[in-house]
Short mmCIF file of C-alpha atoms in Angstrom, two decimals:
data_model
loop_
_atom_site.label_atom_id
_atom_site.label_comp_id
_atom_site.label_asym_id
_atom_site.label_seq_id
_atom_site.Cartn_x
_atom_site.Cartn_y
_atom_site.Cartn_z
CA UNK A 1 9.07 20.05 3.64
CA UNK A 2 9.56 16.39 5.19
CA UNK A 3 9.34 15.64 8.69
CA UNK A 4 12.20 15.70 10.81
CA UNK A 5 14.13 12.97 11.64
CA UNK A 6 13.65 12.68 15.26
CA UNK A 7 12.30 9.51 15.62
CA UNK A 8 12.90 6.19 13.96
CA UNK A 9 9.91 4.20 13.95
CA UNK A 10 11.17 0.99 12.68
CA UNK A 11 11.61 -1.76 15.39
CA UNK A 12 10.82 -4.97 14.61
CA UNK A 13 9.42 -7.26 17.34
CA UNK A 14 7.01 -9.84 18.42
CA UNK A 15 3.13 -8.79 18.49
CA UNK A 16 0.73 -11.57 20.82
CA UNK A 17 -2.74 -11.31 20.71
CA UNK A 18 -5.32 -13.29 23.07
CA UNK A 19 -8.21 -13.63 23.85
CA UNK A 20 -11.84 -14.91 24.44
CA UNK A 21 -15.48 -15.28 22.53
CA UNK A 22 -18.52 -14.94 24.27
CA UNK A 23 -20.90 -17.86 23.87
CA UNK A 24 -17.89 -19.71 21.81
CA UNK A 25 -19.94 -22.73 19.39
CA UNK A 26 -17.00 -24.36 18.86
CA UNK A 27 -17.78 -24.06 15.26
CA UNK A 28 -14.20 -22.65 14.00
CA UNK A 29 -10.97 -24.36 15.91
CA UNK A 30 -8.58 -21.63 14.27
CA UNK A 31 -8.91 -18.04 12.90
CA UNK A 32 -6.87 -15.89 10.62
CA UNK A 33 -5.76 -12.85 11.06
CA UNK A 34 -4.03 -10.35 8.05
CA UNK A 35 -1.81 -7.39 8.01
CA UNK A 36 0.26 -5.23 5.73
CA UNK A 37 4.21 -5.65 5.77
CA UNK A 38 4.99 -1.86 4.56
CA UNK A 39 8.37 -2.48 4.03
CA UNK A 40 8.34 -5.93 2.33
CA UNK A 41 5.01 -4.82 0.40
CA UNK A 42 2.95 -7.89 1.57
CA UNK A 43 -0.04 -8.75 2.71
CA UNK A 44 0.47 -11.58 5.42
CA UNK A 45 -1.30 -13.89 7.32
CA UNK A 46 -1.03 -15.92 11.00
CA UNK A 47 -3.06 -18.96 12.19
CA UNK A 48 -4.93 -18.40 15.06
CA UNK A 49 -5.44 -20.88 17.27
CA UNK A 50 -9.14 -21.18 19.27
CA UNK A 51 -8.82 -23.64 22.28
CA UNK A 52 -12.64 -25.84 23.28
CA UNK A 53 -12.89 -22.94 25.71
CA UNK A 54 -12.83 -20.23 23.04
CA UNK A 55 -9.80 -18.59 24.21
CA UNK A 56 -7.41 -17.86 21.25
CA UNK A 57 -3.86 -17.06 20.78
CA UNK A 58 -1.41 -15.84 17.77
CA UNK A 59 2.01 -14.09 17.39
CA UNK A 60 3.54 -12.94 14.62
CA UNK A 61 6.42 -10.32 13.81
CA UNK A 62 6.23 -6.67 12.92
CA UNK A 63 8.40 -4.50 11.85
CA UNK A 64 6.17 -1.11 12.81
CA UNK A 65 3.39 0.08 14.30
CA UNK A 66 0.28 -0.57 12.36
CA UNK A 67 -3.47 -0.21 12.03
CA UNK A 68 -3.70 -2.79 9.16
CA UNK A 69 -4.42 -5.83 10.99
CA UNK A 70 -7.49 -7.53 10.90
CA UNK A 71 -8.27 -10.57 13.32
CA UNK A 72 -11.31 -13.02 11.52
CA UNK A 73 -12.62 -15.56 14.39
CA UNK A 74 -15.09 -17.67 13.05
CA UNK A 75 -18.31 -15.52 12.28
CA UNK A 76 -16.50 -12.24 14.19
CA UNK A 77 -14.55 -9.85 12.28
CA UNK A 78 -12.19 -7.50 14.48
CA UNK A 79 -9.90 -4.42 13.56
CA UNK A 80 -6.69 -2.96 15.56
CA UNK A 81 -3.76 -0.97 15.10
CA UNK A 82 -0.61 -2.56 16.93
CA UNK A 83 3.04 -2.17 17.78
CA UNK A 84 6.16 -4.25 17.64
CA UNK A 85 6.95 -5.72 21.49
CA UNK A 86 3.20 -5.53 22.41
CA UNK A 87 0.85 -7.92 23.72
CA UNK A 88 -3.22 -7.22 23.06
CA UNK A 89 -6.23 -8.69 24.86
CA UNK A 90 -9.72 -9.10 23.06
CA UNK A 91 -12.73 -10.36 24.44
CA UNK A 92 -15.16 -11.17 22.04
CA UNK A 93 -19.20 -11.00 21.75
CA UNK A 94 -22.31 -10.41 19.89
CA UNK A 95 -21.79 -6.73 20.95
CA UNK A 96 -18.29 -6.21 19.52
CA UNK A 97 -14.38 -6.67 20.40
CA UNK A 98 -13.94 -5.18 23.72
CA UNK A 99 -9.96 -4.53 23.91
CA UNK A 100 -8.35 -4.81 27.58
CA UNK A 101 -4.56 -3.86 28.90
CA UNK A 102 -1.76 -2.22 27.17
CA UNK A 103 -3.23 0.13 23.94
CA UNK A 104 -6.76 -1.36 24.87
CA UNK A 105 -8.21 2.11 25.84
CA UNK A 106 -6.49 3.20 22.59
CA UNK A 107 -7.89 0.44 20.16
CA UNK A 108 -11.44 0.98 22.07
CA UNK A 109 -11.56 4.61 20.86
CA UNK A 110 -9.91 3.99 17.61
CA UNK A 111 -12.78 1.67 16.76
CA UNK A 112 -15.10 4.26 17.84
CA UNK A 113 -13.58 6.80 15.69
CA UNK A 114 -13.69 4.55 12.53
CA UNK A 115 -17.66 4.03 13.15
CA UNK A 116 -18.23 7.33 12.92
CA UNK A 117 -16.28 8.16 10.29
CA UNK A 118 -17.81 5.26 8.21
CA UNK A 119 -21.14 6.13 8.94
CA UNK A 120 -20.96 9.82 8.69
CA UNK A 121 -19.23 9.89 5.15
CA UNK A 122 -20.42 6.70 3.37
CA UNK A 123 -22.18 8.14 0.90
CA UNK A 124 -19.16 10.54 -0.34
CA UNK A 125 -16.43 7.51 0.22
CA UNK A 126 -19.35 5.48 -2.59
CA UNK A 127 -18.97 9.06 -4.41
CA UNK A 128 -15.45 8.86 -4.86
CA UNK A 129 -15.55 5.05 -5.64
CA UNK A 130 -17.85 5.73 -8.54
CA UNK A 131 -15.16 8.90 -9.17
CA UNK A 132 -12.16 7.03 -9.83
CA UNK A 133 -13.79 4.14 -11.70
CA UNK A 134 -15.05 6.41 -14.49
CA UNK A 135 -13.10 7.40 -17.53
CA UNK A 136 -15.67 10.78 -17.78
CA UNK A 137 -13.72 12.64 -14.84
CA UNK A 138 -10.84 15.01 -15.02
CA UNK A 139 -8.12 14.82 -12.68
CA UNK A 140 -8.45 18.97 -11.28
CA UNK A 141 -12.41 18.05 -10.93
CA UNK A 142 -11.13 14.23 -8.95
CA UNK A 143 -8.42 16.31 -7.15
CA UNK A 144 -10.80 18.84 -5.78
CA UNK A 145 -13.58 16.49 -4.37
CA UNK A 146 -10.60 14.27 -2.76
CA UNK A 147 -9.03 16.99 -1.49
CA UNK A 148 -12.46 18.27 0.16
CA UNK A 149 -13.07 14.84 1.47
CA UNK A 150 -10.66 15.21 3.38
CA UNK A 151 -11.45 18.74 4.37
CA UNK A 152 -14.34 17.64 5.77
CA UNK A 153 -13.51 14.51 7.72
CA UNK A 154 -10.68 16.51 9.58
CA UNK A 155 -13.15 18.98 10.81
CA UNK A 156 -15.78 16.41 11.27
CA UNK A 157 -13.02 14.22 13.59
CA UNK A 158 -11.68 17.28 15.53
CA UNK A 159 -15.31 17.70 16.84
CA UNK A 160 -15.80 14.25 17.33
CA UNK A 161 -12.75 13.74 19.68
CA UNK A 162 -13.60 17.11 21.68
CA UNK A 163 -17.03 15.41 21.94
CA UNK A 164 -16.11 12.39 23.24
CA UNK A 165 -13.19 13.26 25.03
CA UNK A 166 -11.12 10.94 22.42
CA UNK A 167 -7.06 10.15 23.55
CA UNK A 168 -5.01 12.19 21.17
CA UNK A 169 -3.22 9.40 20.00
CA UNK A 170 -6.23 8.08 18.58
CA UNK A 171 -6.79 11.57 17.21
CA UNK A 172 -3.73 12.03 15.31
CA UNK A 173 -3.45 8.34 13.95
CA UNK A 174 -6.95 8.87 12.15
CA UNK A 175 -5.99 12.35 11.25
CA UNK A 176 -2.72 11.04 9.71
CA UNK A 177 -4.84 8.22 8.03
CA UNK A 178 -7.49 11.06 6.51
CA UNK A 179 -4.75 13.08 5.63
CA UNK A 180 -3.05 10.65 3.10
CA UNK A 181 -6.11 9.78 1.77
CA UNK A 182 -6.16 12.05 -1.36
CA UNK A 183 -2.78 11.11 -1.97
CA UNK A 184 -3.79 7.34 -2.37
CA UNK A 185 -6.86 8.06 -3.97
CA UNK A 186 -5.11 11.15 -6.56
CA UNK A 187 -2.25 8.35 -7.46
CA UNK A 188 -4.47 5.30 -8.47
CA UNK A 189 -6.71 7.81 -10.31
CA UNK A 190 -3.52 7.62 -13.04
CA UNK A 191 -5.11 4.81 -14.49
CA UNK A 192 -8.15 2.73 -15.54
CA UNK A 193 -9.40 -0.63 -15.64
CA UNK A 194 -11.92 -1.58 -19.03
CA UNK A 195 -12.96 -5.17 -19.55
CA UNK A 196 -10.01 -6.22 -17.10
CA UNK A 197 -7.16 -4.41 -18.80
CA UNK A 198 -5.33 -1.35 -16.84
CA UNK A 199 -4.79 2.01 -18.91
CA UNK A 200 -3.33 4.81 -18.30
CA UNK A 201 -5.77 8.21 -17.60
CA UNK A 202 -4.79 10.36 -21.06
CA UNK A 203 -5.18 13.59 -17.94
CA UNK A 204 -2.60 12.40 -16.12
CA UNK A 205 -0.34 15.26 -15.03
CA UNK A 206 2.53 14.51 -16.06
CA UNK A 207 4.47 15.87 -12.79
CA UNK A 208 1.43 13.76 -10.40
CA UNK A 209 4.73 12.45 -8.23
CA UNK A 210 6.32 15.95 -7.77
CA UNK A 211 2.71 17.56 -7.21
CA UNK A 212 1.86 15.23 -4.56
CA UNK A 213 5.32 15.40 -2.91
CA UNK A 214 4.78 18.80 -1.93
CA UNK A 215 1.70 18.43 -0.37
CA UNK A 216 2.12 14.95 1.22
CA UNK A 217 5.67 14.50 2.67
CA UNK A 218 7.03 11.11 1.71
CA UNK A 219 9.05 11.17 5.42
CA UNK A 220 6.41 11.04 7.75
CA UNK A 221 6.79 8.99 11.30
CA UNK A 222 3.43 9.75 12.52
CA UNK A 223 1.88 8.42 9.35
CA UNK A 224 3.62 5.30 9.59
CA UNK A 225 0.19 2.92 10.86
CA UNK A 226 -1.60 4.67 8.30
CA UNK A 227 -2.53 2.60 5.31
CA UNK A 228 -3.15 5.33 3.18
CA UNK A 229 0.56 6.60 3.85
CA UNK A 230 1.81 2.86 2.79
CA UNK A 231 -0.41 2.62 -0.64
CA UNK A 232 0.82 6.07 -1.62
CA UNK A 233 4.51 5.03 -1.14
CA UNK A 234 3.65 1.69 -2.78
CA UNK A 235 2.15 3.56 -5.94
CA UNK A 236 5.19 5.70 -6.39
CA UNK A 237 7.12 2.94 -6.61
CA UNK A 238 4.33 1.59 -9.62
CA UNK A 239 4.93 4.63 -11.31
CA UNK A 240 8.96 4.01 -11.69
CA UNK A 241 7.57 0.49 -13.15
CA UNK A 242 4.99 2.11 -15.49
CA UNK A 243 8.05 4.42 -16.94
CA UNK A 244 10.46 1.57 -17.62
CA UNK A 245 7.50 -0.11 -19.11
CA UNK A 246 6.89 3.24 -21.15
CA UNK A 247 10.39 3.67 -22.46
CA UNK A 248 11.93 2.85 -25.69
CA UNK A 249 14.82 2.68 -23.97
CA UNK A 250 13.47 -0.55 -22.34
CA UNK A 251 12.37 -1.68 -26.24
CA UNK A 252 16.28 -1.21 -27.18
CA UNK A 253 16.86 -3.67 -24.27
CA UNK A 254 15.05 -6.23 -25.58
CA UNK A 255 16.55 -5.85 -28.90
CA UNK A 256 19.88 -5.97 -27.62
CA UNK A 257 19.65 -8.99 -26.28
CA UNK A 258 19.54 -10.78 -29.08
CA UNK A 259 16.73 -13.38 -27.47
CA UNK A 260 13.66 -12.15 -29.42
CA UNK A 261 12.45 -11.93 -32.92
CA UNK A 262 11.39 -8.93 -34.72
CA UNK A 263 7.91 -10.24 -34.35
CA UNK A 264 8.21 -10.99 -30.68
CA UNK A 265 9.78 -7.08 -30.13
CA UNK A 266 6.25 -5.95 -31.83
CA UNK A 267 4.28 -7.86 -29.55
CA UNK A 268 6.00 -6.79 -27.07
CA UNK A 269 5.59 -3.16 -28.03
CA UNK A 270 1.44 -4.01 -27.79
CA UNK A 271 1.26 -5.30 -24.69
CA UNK A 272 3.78 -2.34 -23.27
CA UNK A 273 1.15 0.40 -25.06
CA UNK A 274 -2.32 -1.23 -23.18
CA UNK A 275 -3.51 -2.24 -26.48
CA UNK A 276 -5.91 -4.91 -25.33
CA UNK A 277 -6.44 -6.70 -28.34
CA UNK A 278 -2.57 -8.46 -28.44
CA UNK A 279 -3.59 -9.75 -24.97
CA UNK A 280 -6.11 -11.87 -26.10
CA UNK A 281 -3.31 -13.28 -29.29
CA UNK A 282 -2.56 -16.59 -29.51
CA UNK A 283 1.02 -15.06 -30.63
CA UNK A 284 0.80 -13.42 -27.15
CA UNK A 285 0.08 -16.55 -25.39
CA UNK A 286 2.79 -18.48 -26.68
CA UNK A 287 5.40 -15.80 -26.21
CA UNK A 288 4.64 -15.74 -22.60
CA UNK A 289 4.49 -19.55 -22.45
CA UNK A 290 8.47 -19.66 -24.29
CA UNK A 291 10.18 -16.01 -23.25
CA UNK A 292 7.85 -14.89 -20.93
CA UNK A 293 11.22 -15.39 -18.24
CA UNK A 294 13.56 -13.93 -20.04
CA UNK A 295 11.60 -10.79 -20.58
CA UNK A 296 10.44 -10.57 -16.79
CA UNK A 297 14.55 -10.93 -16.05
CA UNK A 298 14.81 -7.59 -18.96
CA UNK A 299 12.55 -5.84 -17.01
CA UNK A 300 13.16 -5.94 -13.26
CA UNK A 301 16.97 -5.52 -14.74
CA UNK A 302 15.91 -2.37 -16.24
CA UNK A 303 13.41 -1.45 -13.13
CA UNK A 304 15.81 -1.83 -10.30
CA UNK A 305 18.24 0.44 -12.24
CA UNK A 306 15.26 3.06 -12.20
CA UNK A 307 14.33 2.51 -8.69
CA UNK A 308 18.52 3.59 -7.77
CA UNK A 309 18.26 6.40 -9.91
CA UNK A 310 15.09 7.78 -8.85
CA UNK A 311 15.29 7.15 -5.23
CA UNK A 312 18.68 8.81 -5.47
CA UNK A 313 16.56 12.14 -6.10
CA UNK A 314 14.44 11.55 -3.30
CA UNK A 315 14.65 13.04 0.55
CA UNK A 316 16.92 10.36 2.39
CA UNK A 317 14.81 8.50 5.43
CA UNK A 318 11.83 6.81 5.98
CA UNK A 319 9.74 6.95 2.74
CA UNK A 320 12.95 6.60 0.90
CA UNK A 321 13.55 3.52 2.87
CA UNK A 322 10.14 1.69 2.44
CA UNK A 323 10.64 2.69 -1.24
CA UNK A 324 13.67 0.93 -2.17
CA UNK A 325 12.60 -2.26 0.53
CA UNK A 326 9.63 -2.20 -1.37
CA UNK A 327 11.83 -2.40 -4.72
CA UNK A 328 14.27 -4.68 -3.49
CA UNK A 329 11.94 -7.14 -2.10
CA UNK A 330 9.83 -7.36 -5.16
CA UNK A 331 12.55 -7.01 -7.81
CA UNK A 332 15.03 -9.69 -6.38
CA UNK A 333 12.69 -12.16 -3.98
CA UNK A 334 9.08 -11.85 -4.81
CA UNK A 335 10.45 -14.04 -8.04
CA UNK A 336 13.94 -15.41 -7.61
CA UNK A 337 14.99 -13.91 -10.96
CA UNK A 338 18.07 -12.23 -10.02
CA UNK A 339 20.77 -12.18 -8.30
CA UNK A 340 21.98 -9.36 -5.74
CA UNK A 341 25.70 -8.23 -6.51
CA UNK A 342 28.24 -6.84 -4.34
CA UNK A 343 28.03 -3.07 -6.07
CA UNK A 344 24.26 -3.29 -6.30
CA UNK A 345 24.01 -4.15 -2.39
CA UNK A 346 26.31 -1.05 -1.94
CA UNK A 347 23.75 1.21 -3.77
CA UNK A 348 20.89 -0.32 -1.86
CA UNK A 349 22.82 0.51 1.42
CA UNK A 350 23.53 3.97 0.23
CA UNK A 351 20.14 4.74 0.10
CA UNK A 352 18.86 3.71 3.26
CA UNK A 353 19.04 5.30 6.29
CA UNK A 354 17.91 2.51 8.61
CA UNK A 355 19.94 -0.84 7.75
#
């Protein structure tokens, strides 16, 4: 069952961070920092700026709260979850970030949390690396080991935060975080990568989306920092791609537009199948080179249709919505292909509940 829909966590605003460094060499005059738009499906970036003091300053605009951002001053790296219409203060040292004012406590015991968690379960997070990237591993075998991953770091985090008389908020971000994990991990396990090409997993269950609906609700408002949450959402939407791709329905398209050879459709036909060897084609090469445009144009035609129908079948609110931003954003701006219509922006507004 999905969460209610008591709160609406999208509310875009201005984040500021500042701060200080300790013992500041003046060997970096800026900084970067990078974070995870979840409903434009984009990792961004803002210049920080680092004075001759070593006080630094950057602002930037988010739409939710977050614990995807990731502040790199010079030779210091620093993690933080954040909210829209905050402001944060660092200081920064050999010893680590020390976070001060509003949500400092909160980003203090977060990064506490994360230690812990990292150092306690290294080994099995390596263990489930080596999991997904071999083709020798069924998905019930993958499924079970995620799934008792997880088991374990709930229990493991729940003493932890008794111990060391943790906020709750901190508690239930990370234990919204943990709990998506198997959902993320379970939905990239579809597919492989050999000698740089991505296949599909022939164990794939063929209902993965449904399966993993019922035990990780797409409408979630306390999951919304949580990466995890995002990636899973993000993969869904991969998997509507990977059908159209999948389709001879999506062949017939091509056909019907009258723009490609016989020849060209077979090619096309290879490259839609994973068969690794037309990659490498000079025939290949040059198809993409003359009609590889007109084919991407097919496609996200094709796609966003998909996206309407499918998201049509899915619980209206806040997964729904970063689905079909996700969509939108990548099928109409990511590459100015298309153009939005007045009937297609009325199915688009249909199926959000948050304009």
């Amino acid at each position: 069952v999905d969460t209610s829909k008591e709160i609406d966590p999208i509310n875009p605003g201005t984040v500021t961070i500042r701060g200080t460094i300790a013992d500041y060499d003046k060997s970096s005059t800026t900084g970067m920092l990078y974070y995870f738009d979840g409903l434009a499906r984009e990792n961004k970036s803002a210049l920080v700026s680092i004075d001759s003091t070593g006080s630094f300053i950057t602002s930037f605009t988010l739409a939710h709260q977050t614990s995807t951002i990731y502040l790199f001053l010079g030779k210091y790296g620093i993690h933080l979850t954040a909210r829209p219409n905050k402001e944060y203060e660092i200081q920064v040292s050999k010893d680590g970030p020390v976070f001060m004012g509003e949500d400092g406590e909160l980003n203090n015991q977060l990064n506490k949390v994360l230690i812990a968690l990292q150092d306690t379960f290294r080994e099995d997070n390596q263990l489930r690396n080596q999991y997904s990237d071999s083709d020798s591993i069924g998905f019930e075998t993958y499924y079970d080991f995620c799934m008792d991953l997880a088991r374990r770091k709930l229990i493991f985090l729940d003493e932890f935060c008794n111990e060391n008389q943790i906020l709750e908020e901190a508690r239930l971000l990370t234990e919204q975080n943990i709990k998506y994990e198997p959902a993320w991990a379970l939905i990239v396990f579809r597919s492989i990568t050999h000698d740089g090409r991505w296949y599909k997993r022939e164990n794939t269950p063929k209902d993965l989306v449904d399966r993993l609906r019922k035990e990780f609700p797409i409408n979630n408002p306390t999951a919304i920092a949580s990466r995890s949450y995002h990636d899973y959402l993000t993969n869904i939407l991969d998997i509507m791609r990977e059908e159209v791709i999948a389709s001879e329905a999506y062949i017939e398209t091509l056909k019907a537009s009258g723009k490609f050879t016989e020849d060209e459709i077979s090619i096309w036909k290879g490259i839609f199948s994973y068969d690794g060897v037309t990659y490498v084609t000079k025939e290949f090469q040059d198809l993409i080179r003359d009609k590889g445009d007109i084919q991407e144009k097919l496609f996200r035609e094709d796609n966003l249709k998909k996206m309407f129908e499918y998201s049509s079948t899915l619980p209206k609110w806040l997964g729904r919505d970063f689905i079909v931003s996700q969509g939108v954003m990548r099928d109409y701006f990511e590459i100015p292909l298309l153009e939005i219509s007045a009937s297609e922006w009325e199915i688009i507004s249909s199926l959000l509940s948050n304009q």
